[in-house]
Amino acid sequence: MRFDNLYNHDFARVAVGVPQCRVADPMFNAAQTIALLKDAAAEGVAVMAFPELGLSAYSCDDLFQQRALLDGCEAALAEVLAATAELSLVAIVGMPLRVEQRLFNCAVVLLRGRILGVVPKTFLPNYGEFYEARQFCSGEEATVDTVALLGQQVPFGSRQIFSAEDLPLLRLHVEICEDVWTPIPPSSFAALAGATVLVNLSASNVVIGKAAYRRQLVSQQSARCLAAYVYSSAGAGESTTDLAWDGQALVCENGELLVESERFLRGSHRVTADVDLERLARERMRQTSFGDSVRLHAAQVNAFRQVPFKLDLDRDQPLALRRRVERFPYVPADHSRRDERCQEVYNIQVQGLTQRLASSGIKKLVVGISGGLDSTHALLVAARAMDALGLPRTNIIGVTMPGFATGERTREQALRLMAAVGCEAREIDIRPSCAQMLQDIGHPHRDDQPVYDVTFENVQAGERTSHLFRLANLSGGLVLGTGDLSELALGWCTYGVGDHMSHYNVNASVPKTLIQHLVRWVAETGQLGAGTDTQVLLDILGTEISPELVPGGLQSTEATVGPYALQDFNLFYTLRHGYTPTKIAFLARHAWSEVYQLAEIKRVLRIFVQRFFKGSQFKRSCVPNAPKVGSGGSLSPRGDWRAPSDSEAVVWLADVDRIPDERA
């Protein structure tokens, strides 16, 4: 398998062509269509859609009743069909077609000189500026299910799904313009019948506000159907006797706009997008209500017929992904959306914590403050929770607990942070109690031997947690957990009596990369209040992530578990989409190629797979309560993730081995 070919990872490149047209000049329109097809095929496009009635132009009005025009459209179709003979892509063009002495507004599906099928329009608008029923019949009125066209007998009807045998997740359905504007579009049933890419050949004149409505309509239909939706519009050259045309072309995937054309262009133009077919298939498998809908509408679903075809795509050559893949899938790239996300995350965490405090009748919180990232964020959430409850921030008992390897920088940051927040600040030196524990269990440390093993580390983590719980007993408070989603995924927490445990954890479904942005957002927007020391937050962000448990130099967390930027990327696509390691690596290389070589991506992914699937589930099986924050998922056994604590990682590791060290 060629690793750097998008088709080997269940993507499909789709395109929308908006050719310049001439009204009632089919041969000119065919030539424009063919030119766009050839350009798209050269770029590896698998499916290309064109506007409604594109071979004739939409705005022909009563000229559609003229035999010369209809004959000309069939001749133009023959030209387009011949041009596809050497092209490995499905072309979908619009034209008027005579069937059994009636005229239909049709989409014709072409591949390599073969007509795969003809799809008539179902809903004919006959209101406002539209009067299609004057010229055309609805596809529901057809009395035949095959037609003779250009010497071929081809399927005819609106209930067809065109299925690629050599790209099994690519299953096409075609509808035409008004069909998607109806309460239940034909594509809704087609999606239930298995169609993953819904194509709409539209003309759609433009008026004020219509472009935004189209965008919303297409996006929502793709979201409801868990599908990709490919939408065309008529452009330059259509008659402006009474209307204007903007040539808007759209591709959406499960509610997300992948690409949109520039509008009001004078010449022919096209847009392309790489659709993630596996994402769509997995969402349908995950959302049980989709399957329930299939069962509920079995009669409509069973009415569809399958039309198989083969694309014969070249999968042995490199074909890079043309799709924006965010480096930080948990963090919006757009600044305004990022600010909105940060506000939303804080509100969710604060709501969860305030409800827990209110329901328990507890008015105090105990938080261990390390001077690092996670405890900083937890303290900020705690402060906002106290504000929301009308309680003083001094009801938060912040405790910094230096151990054998605590640096002066983090200790000083912890003290500054507690002062900035305005909580009660305490400092407890845990070294004496840790030394006593190490002596009691017979650890070499009692003889001053520099043995810094897992026992040495976990004694410190355990002592900190023990102090917090006993302090909570003493003060009538609740221990607030600080560990984040990334640490849970990698098992980077001390089980039971360590940082794994708390009374309530506000960070358990917030990944490390998002916490970094949350803390920065608080600093930049002055959320702590005027006159407070926000520089301490920036200093904490600039501090190396470390448990500070081993003396003798900086103990880097990321040196052990890999960069959190990559590990959060791995987590998102594993937890949210269930992708294989090879596909995750393909996406990571696309997103991170300027920073990490493929060999490094593979190395870090192997760490993730081993720790996530093999070594850490027992910790996640008994975590404290915590609010779910994002659609990216949580790891609570009561929520998104239920897994055996003693599973193997063999199949995932074997898939990691399939990732090349270099581009191939």
XYZ file of C-alpha atoms in Angstrom:
664
model
C 0.000 0.000 0.000
C 1.327 3.417 -0.965
C 1.216 5.266 2.363
C 1.126 8.767 0.887
C -1.861 8.205 -1.406
C -5.100 9.536 0.063
C -7.229 6.807 -1.527
C -5.397 4.198 0.539
C -6.784 5.854 3.661
C -10.462 5.956 2.621
C -10.499 9.528 1.378
C -12.121 10.506 -1.908
C -11.361 13.666 -3.844
C -14.545 15.279 -5.129
C -15.010 18.366 -7.245
C -17.690 20.805 -8.333
C -17.359 22.410 -11.750
C -19.112 25.644 -12.684
C -18.503 26.095 -16.402
C -19.152 29.309 -18.213
C -22.211 28.628 -20.349
C -24.155 29.937 -23.279
C -27.920 29.679 -23.266
C -29.100 27.054 -25.755
C -25.568 26.289 -27.030
C -24.964 22.700 -25.925
C -21.696 22.156 -27.792
C -20.105 25.210 -26.206
C -21.290 24.061 -22.799
C -19.954 20.560 -23.430
C -16.536 21.941 -24.340
C -16.388 23.952 -21.121
C -17.464 20.881 -19.156
C -14.846 18.663 -20.803
C -12.044 21.150 -20.065
C -12.955 21.176 -16.376
C -13.202 17.379 -16.322
C -9.727 16.910 -17.751
C -8.190 19.325 -15.261
C -9.922 17.566 -12.384
C -8.893 14.096 -13.553
C -5.264 15.215 -13.677
C -5.539 16.058 -9.991
C -6.888 12.677 -8.944
C -10.551 13.643 -8.580
C -12.911 10.662 -8.269
C -16.288 12.432 -8.543
C -17.160 15.698 -10.276
C -20.554 17.387 -10.345
C -21.815 20.110 -12.685
C -24.819 22.448 -12.581
C -28.424 21.541 -13.201
C -29.286 21.503 -16.913
C -25.694 22.531 -17.540
C -25.529 21.240 -21.118
C -28.444 23.439 -22.205
C -28.277 26.177 -19.529
C -31.022 26.341 -16.921
C -32.644 29.541 -18.148
C -33.895 28.267 -21.520
C -37.545 28.527 -20.495
C -39.833 27.409 -23.348
C -36.857 26.643 -25.538
C -36.847 23.313 -23.698
C -39.810 22.389 -25.885
C -37.737 22.778 -29.071
C -36.491 19.562 -30.648
C -33.355 21.234 -31.992
C -32.216 22.084 -28.468
C -33.024 18.632 -27.126
C -31.215 16.932 -30.000
C -28.293 19.269 -29.442
C -28.117 18.328 -25.755
C -27.906 14.632 -26.625
C -25.147 15.352 -29.115
C -23.312 17.383 -26.479
C -23.702 14.525 -24.009
C -22.088 12.226 -26.578
C -19.073 14.561 -26.678
C -18.748 14.564 -22.894
C -19.210 10.807 -22.766
C -16.448 10.259 -25.308
C -14.142 12.551 -23.357
C -14.600 10.462 -20.218
C -13.364 7.286 -21.936
C -9.824 7.771 -20.655
C -10.664 9.504 -17.368
C -10.860 7.695 -14.014
C -13.578 9.834 -12.515
C -17.344 9.862 -12.291
C -18.808 12.876 -14.094
C -22.352 14.007 -13.306
C -23.838 16.444 -15.798
C -27.269 18.028 -16.095
C -29.499 18.045 -19.181
C -33.118 17.854 -20.355
C -34.039 14.370 -21.507
C -37.035 12.976 -23.392
C -38.381 9.736 -21.950
C -41.633 8.161 -23.173
C -42.876 11.395 -24.780
C -42.239 13.350 -21.592
C -39.461 15.722 -20.633
C -37.401 15.294 -17.474
C -34.797 17.478 -15.795
C -31.996 14.934 -15.376
C -28.554 14.234 -14.026
C -26.533 11.819 -16.140
C -23.800 9.830 -14.408
C -20.815 8.978 -16.633
C -17.651 6.919 -16.222
C -15.067 5.850 -18.830
C -17.401 6.097 -21.779
C -20.254 4.376 -19.983
C -23.517 5.881 -18.759
C -24.000 4.499 -15.257
C -27.472 5.906 -14.828
C -29.871 8.789 -15.303
C -31.511 10.490 -12.308
C -34.599 12.676 -12.865
C -35.505 15.566 -10.614
C -38.231 14.702 -8.121
C -39.531 18.062 -6.867
C -40.245 20.751 -9.466
C -40.532 24.274 -8.054
C -43.535 26.133 -9.444
C -43.591 29.266 -7.324
C -41.969 32.672 -7.338
C -39.600 32.935 -10.281
C -39.787 29.180 -10.947
C -42.257 27.391 -13.203
C -40.485 24.140 -14.032
C -43.733 22.200 -14.147
C -44.457 24.143 -17.344
C -41.727 22.190 -19.120
C -40.811 19.144 -17.032
C -42.335 16.123 -15.323
C -41.350 14.871 -11.891
C -39.271 11.733 -11.774
C -42.039 10.201 -9.682
C -44.218 10.205 -12.810
C -41.824 8.028 -14.807
C -43.259 4.754 -16.041
C -39.933 3.097 -16.913
C -36.827 2.243 -14.917
C -34.418 1.992 -17.857
C -33.890 4.207 -20.875
C -32.018 3.927 -24.151
C -29.464 6.701 -24.391
C -26.628 7.015 -26.906
C -26.885 3.349 -27.734
C -26.810 2.176 -24.122
C -29.562 0.762 -21.935
C -29.150 2.551 -18.623
C -30.963 2.676 -15.260
C -33.425 5.527 -14.869
C -34.927 6.819 -11.637
C -34.274 8.859 -8.529
C -33.652 5.873 -6.246
C -30.197 4.838 -7.380
C -26.972 4.488 -5.438
C -23.771 4.309 -7.451
C -21.255 2.152 -5.573
C -17.517 2.026 -6.215
C -16.348 -1.570 -5.970
C -12.704 -0.555 -5.606
C -13.457 2.150 -3.023
C -16.261 0.488 -1.048
C -17.091 3.438 1.185
C -17.765 5.652 -1.850
C -21.470 5.368 -2.576
C -23.102 8.180 -4.546
C -26.626 9.500 -4.683
C -27.738 12.310 -6.952
C -30.605 14.746 -6.494
C -31.368 18.001 -8.253
C -31.738 21.497 -6.822
C -35.224 21.783 -5.268
C -34.988 18.217 -4.003
C -32.839 19.357 -1.075
C -35.094 22.311 -0.245
C -37.984 20.019 0.654
C -38.945 18.834 4.169
C -37.632 15.321 3.490
C -35.119 15.391 0.624
C -34.641 12.213 -1.417
C -31.023 12.201 -0.221
C -32.203 11.568 3.344
C -33.503 8.148 2.371
C -30.486 7.570 0.136
C -28.183 8.120 3.095
C -30.151 5.571 5.093
C -29.717 3.217 2.132
C -25.948 3.633 2.366
C -25.036 6.630 0.218
C -22.059 8.462 1.706
C -21.608 11.217 -0.892
C -24.761 13.121 -1.790
C -24.556 15.141 -4.999
C -26.845 18.011 -5.920
C -26.917 19.426 -9.433
C -28.415 22.864 -8.893
C -28.849 26.052 -10.875
C -30.242 28.297 -8.112
C -30.362 31.943 -9.049
C -29.043 34.407 -6.496
C -30.894 36.971 -4.388
C -29.810 38.750 -1.227
C -29.097 36.302 1.591
C -29.553 33.178 -0.517
C -25.877 32.163 -0.530
C -25.785 32.004 3.259
C -29.023 30.025 3.299
C -27.644 27.543 0.732
C -24.526 27.115 2.830
C -26.611 26.458 5.915
C -28.949 24.113 4.050
C -26.151 22.004 2.581
C -24.261 21.905 5.857
C -27.299 20.776 7.815
C -28.269 18.125 5.280
C -24.750 16.692 5.414
C -24.931 16.695 9.221
C -28.353 15.043 9.454
C -27.387 12.405 6.907
C -23.869 11.860 8.289
C -22.678 12.309 4.739
C -20.684 14.480 2.399
C -22.800 16.843 0.327
C -21.565 18.195 -3.021
C -23.544 21.164 -4.316
C -23.325 23.121 -7.575
C -24.941 26.312 -8.870
C -25.224 27.912 -12.281
C -22.747 30.667 -13.044
C -21.740 33.110 -15.738
C -23.598 32.910 -19.026
C -27.078 32.079 -17.756
C -29.768 34.467 -18.956
C -30.175 37.595 -16.859
C -33.531 38.482 -18.393
C -35.084 38.400 -14.931
C -32.510 36.684 -12.709
C -28.867 36.755 -11.684
C -26.466 33.853 -10.962
C -23.510 33.565 -8.623
C -21.998 30.126 -9.359
C -21.740 29.088 -5.713
C -20.174 25.636 -5.285
C -20.023 23.896 -1.909
C -18.733 20.691 -0.371
C -19.714 19.862 3.209
C -18.940 16.839 5.347
C -21.018 15.968 8.387
C -21.929 19.590 8.972
C -18.471 20.982 8.245
C -17.847 23.221 5.240
C -14.800 21.824 3.449
C -14.679 24.213 0.504
C -16.690 26.974 -1.109
C -16.051 28.664 -4.426
C -15.665 32.360 -4.968
C -18.949 33.711 -6.246
C -19.748 35.859 -9.315
C -16.717 34.706 -11.304
C -16.899 35.385 -15.024
C -15.174 32.302 -16.366
C -15.321 28.587 -15.702
C -14.112 27.498 -12.300
C -14.102 24.521 -9.966
C -13.397 23.580 -6.375
C -12.103 20.306 -4.945
C -12.259 18.729 -1.516
C -10.993 15.502 0.003
C -13.842 13.745 1.786
C -13.128 11.391 4.672
C -15.376 8.454 3.852
C -14.276 6.461 6.884
C -15.292 9.279 9.190
C -18.808 9.149 7.764
C -19.066 5.377 7.959
C -17.838 5.339 11.555
C -20.214 8.076 12.628
C -23.093 6.043 11.244
C -21.864 2.976 13.075
C -21.415 4.939 16.311
C -24.733 6.773 16.279
C -27.263 4.049 16.918
C -30.120 6.386 16.018
C -28.931 6.243 12.408
C -29.479 2.484 12.384
C -32.837 2.948 14.072
C -33.843 5.279 11.245
C -32.826 2.673 8.659
C -35.126 0.176 10.344
C -37.978 2.682 10.692
C -37.823 3.606 6.987
C -37.106 0.137 5.646
C -39.626 0.443 2.812
C -38.015 3.579 1.400
C -34.514 2.193 1.941
C -35.282 -1.068 0.155
C -36.581 0.831 -2.882
C -33.052 1.888 -3.841
C -31.109 -0.089 -6.383
C -27.346 -0.397 -6.446
C -25.362 0.481 -9.556
C -21.788 -0.829 -9.230
C -18.779 0.667 -10.966
C -14.986 0.616 -10.791
C -12.872 3.739 -10.724
C -9.530 2.008 -11.431
C -7.687 4.720 -9.542
C -3.900 4.740 -9.500
C -3.092 4.013 -5.854
C 0.603 3.335 -6.418
C 1.550 6.959 -6.945
C 1.759 9.648 -4.261
C -1.388 11.732 -3.932
C -1.175 14.141 -1.033
C -4.169 15.136 1.018
C -5.711 18.506 0.165
C -7.597 19.080 3.318
C -6.994 21.173 6.377
C -6.087 18.911 9.260
C -5.795 20.880 12.477
C -2.653 20.243 14.461
C -4.660 20.722 17.626
C -8.015 19.019 17.047
C -9.241 19.980 20.521
C -8.434 23.666 19.957
C -10.074 25.805 17.225
C -7.533 27.491 14.979
C -9.700 30.574 14.504
C -8.980 33.075 17.272
C -12.578 34.164 17.845
C -13.819 30.575 17.931
C -10.973 29.708 20.294
C -12.051 32.405 22.721
C -15.628 31.144 22.518
C -14.419 27.588 23.139
C -12.409 28.649 26.188
C -15.401 30.438 27.663
C -17.586 27.397 27.037
C -15.100 24.977 28.611
C -14.822 27.078 31.741
C -18.595 27.349 32.011
C -18.994 23.565 31.739
C -16.325 22.904 34.350
C -17.652 25.558 36.699
C -21.217 24.275 36.323
C -20.115 20.755 37.172
C -18.167 21.866 40.230
C -20.806 24.243 41.578
C -23.462 21.532 41.292
C -21.243 19.067 43.150
C -20.608 21.588 45.932
C -24.263 22.575 46.163
C -25.556 18.993 46.222
C -23.021 17.910 48.854
C -23.444 20.987 51.026
C -19.661 21.437 51.023
C -18.405 24.994 50.832
C -14.639 24.474 50.787
C -12.182 23.084 48.265
C -8.708 21.674 48.768
C -6.376 21.851 45.772
C -2.778 20.729 45.462
C -0.829 23.455 43.654
C 2.391 22.354 41.950
C 3.194 25.519 40.035
C 2.516 23.585 36.852
C -0.178 23.661 34.219
C -2.976 21.328 35.351
C -3.238 22.465 38.957
C -3.189 26.063 37.737
C -6.199 25.459 35.542
C -8.040 23.571 38.289
C -7.444 26.458 40.693
C -8.783 28.952 38.139
C -11.938 26.855 37.744
C -12.270 26.624 41.526
C -12.002 30.403 41.839
C -14.757 30.953 39.282
C -16.914 28.357 41.010
C -16.598 30.219 44.303
C -17.484 33.456 42.552
C -20.542 31.810 40.994
C -21.693 30.503 44.395
C -21.149 33.857 46.088
C -18.498 32.372 48.369
C -15.129 33.932 49.171
C -12.110 32.565 47.328
C -10.522 32.025 50.719
C -12.800 28.975 50.905
C -10.255 27.399 48.563
C -7.311 25.934 50.435
C -4.404 25.834 48.043
C -1.490 23.667 49.170
C 1.927 23.478 47.607
C 3.916 20.466 48.782
C 7.599 20.520 47.804
C 9.289 17.134 47.559
C 12.780 15.825 46.875
C 13.010 17.363 43.375
C 10.751 20.406 43.530
C 12.384 23.332 41.764
C 12.443 26.815 43.149
C 10.776 28.115 40.010
C 7.653 25.966 40.364
C 7.493 26.512 44.121
C 7.638 30.269 43.633
C 5.043 30.086 40.837
C 2.684 28.114 43.081
C 2.895 30.766 45.793
C 2.429 33.618 43.313
C -0.539 31.865 41.728
C -2.335 31.370 45.031
C -1.747 35.011 45.888
C -3.118 36.107 42.512
C -6.253 33.999 42.895
C -6.772 35.096 46.492
C -7.237 31.650 48.010
C -5.908 30.463 51.348
C -2.308 29.452 50.687
C -0.433 26.755 52.579
C 2.901 25.048 52.159
C 3.632 21.547 53.488
C 7.082 20.028 53.122
C 6.401 16.349 52.375
C 10.029 15.258 52.490
C 10.017 14.199 56.161
C 6.890 12.037 55.770
C 8.203 10.595 52.496
C 11.526 9.754 54.119
C 9.676 8.017 56.929
C 7.621 5.996 54.449
C 10.711 5.005 52.470
C 12.400 3.939 55.715
C 9.347 1.978 56.855
C 9.164 -0.061 53.649
C 12.889 -0.675 53.469
C 13.683 1.383 50.386
C 17.425 1.949 49.667
C 16.829 5.660 50.252
C 16.971 4.955 53.991
C 20.669 4.196 53.511
C 21.153 7.345 51.438
C 21.431 5.348 48.225
C 20.435 7.375 45.136
C 17.814 4.888 43.927
C 15.140 6.912 42.173
C 12.770 4.196 41.067
C 8.993 4.153 40.666
C 8.595 3.533 44.394
C 10.615 6.654 45.155
C 8.408 8.667 42.812
C 5.077 7.232 43.891
C 5.743 7.681 47.590
C 5.878 11.418 46.934
C 2.747 11.400 44.787
C 0.949 9.314 47.416
C 1.993 11.534 50.291
C 0.696 14.602 48.507
C -2.692 13.021 47.903
C -2.853 11.677 51.453
C -2.185 15.139 52.850
C -4.894 16.648 50.662
C -7.527 14.148 51.754
C -6.700 14.487 55.439
C -6.689 18.269 55.125
C -10.093 18.036 53.464
C -11.338 15.960 56.406
C -9.974 18.520 58.814
C -11.440 21.534 57.046
C -14.689 20.001 55.824
C -13.630 20.429 52.228
C -13.643 18.544 48.951
C -10.407 17.487 47.247
C -10.348 18.833 43.706
C -8.515 16.643 41.189
C -6.197 18.246 38.654
C -5.158 15.442 36.256
C -6.150 15.939 32.614
C -7.460 13.817 29.722
C -4.016 13.411 28.135
C -2.591 11.971 31.338
C -5.493 9.568 31.692
C -4.984 8.404 28.109
C -1.304 7.697 28.694
C -1.693 6.391 32.239
C 0.553 9.219 33.435
C -0.808 9.306 36.962
C -0.113 7.469 40.208
C -2.853 4.945 40.824
C -5.171 5.049 43.821
C -3.386 6.982 46.524
C -1.670 9.302 44.059
C -2.844 12.038 41.703
C -5.198 9.498 40.129
C -7.671 10.057 42.982
C -9.766 12.984 44.243
C -13.305 13.750 45.360
C -14.100 15.467 42.049
C -11.952 16.256 39.008
C -12.750 19.175 36.734
C -9.946 18.424 34.250
C -10.541 14.760 33.457
C -11.933 15.353 29.959
C -9.780 18.363 29.059
C -6.596 17.507 27.100
C -3.259 19.100 27.865
C -3.128 21.161 24.664
C -6.515 22.713 25.426
C -5.532 23.456 29.035
C -2.570 25.417 27.707
C -4.917 27.590 25.659
C -7.358 27.948 28.537
C -4.695 29.267 30.889
C -3.396 31.630 28.205
C -6.921 32.873 27.554
C -7.382 33.708 31.239
C -4.102 35.623 31.214
C -4.842 37.533 28.009
C -8.447 38.432 28.818
C -7.985 39.413 32.450
C -10.410 36.838 33.819
C -8.820 36.954 37.279
C -9.767 40.599 37.704
C -8.023 43.942 37.411
C -4.746 44.401 39.231
C -3.944 40.682 39.575
C -0.652 39.067 38.639
C -1.447 37.487 35.259
C 2.257 37.234 34.438
C 2.430 34.201 36.696
C 0.114 32.388 34.277
C 2.431 33.144 31.372
C 5.409 31.996 33.440
C 3.636 28.714 34.176
C 2.924 28.251 30.477
C 6.623 28.683 29.790
C 7.629 26.013 32.315
C 8.716 22.571 31.156
C 6.083 19.944 31.967
C 7.580 17.770 34.695
C 6.423 15.712 37.706
C 9.547 16.901 39.589
C 9.985 13.653 41.474
C 13.597 12.702 40.693
C 16.543 14.824 41.844
C 19.547 15.570 39.672
C 18.216 17.562 36.743
C 15.023 18.288 34.870
C 12.655 15.319 34.616
C 10.820 15.939 31.343
C 7.411 14.316 30.989
C 7.398 14.643 27.213
C 10.792 12.946 26.976
C 9.098 9.864 28.403
C 5.599 9.865 26.902
C 6.209 11.940 23.782
C 5.121 15.474 22.865
C 1.623 16.217 24.109
C 0.876 17.983 20.825
C 1.229 14.659 18.996
C -0.289 12.554 21.745
C -3.426 14.680 21.886
C -3.651 14.350 18.107
C -3.361 10.565 18.450
C -5.930 10.523 21.235
C -8.532 12.516 19.327
C -8.510 10.306 16.250
C -8.382 7.121 18.320
C -11.096 8.044 20.788
C -13.428 10.089 18.592
C -13.109 8.250 15.277
C -11.543 4.868 16.010
C -8.992 5.244 13.212
C -6.131 2.823 12.712
C -2.619 3.977 13.610
C -1.691 4.087 9.910
C -4.466 6.558 9.149
C -3.647 8.637 12.213
C -0.016 8.755 11.096
C -1.123 9.789 7.586
C -3.127 12.662 9.047
C -0.390 13.605 11.519
C 2.227 13.759 8.814
C -0.044 16.027 6.783
C -0.656 18.325 9.765
C 2.801 18.228 11.367
C 5.233 17.674 8.475
C 6.957 20.999 9.091
C 7.720 20.016 12.681
C 8.005 16.219 12.920
C 9.415 13.611 10.562
C 7.282 10.565 9.870
C 9.712 8.403 11.861
C 9.104 10.545 14.950
C 5.346 10.475 14.418
C 5.556 6.680 14.254
C 7.699 6.468 17.403
C 5.315 8.615 19.432
C 2.290 6.782 18.076
C 3.793 3.484 19.213
C 4.130 4.899 22.736
C 0.521 5.991 22.630
C -0.792 2.644 21.390
C 1.147 0.660 23.978
C 0.151 2.870 26.881
C -3.454 3.508 25.839
C -4.551 0.009 24.849
C -2.308 -2.161 26.990
C -1.053 -0.435 30.088
C -3.468 2.154 31.436
C -7.091 1.083 31.249
C -7.152 -0.200 34.843
C -6.590 3.371 35.985
C -9.404 4.693 33.836
C -11.807 2.008 35.027
C -12.072 3.642 38.462
C -11.661 7.382 38.038
C -13.494 10.000 40.132
C -16.528 11.846 38.801
C -15.826 14.621 36.320
C -17.875 16.584 33.751
C -17.527 15.715 30.079
C -16.374 18.837 28.295
C -15.967 18.197 24.562
C -17.361 16.089 21.722
C -13.841 14.723 21.356
C -14.798 12.338 24.106
C -13.952 11.474 27.674
C -12.363 8.393 29.212
C -14.826 7.841 32.022
C -16.068 4.234 32.266
C -19.489 5.766 32.896
C -19.333 7.827 29.719
C -17.660 7.538 26.319
C -15.124 4.803 26.954
C -15.718 1.314 28.320
C -12.851 -1.099 27.828
C -11.352 -4.148 29.549
C -8.478 -3.436 31.900
C -6.524 -6.438 30.626
C -6.773 -6.099 26.844
C -3.853 -6.463 24.447
C -2.422 -3.910 22.033
C -1.249 -6.457 19.458
C -3.430 -5.437 16.518
C -2.699 -1.729 16.978
C 1.035 -2.316 17.318
C 0.995 -4.476 14.185
C -0.650 -1.616 12.346
C 2.005 0.798 13.622
C 4.588 -1.506 12.029
C 2.946 -0.857 8.650
C 3.826 2.836 8.836
C 6.991 3.544 6.826
C 9.785 5.475 8.472
C 9.935 7.780 5.476
C 7.481 8.917 2.835
C 6.275 5.992 0.739
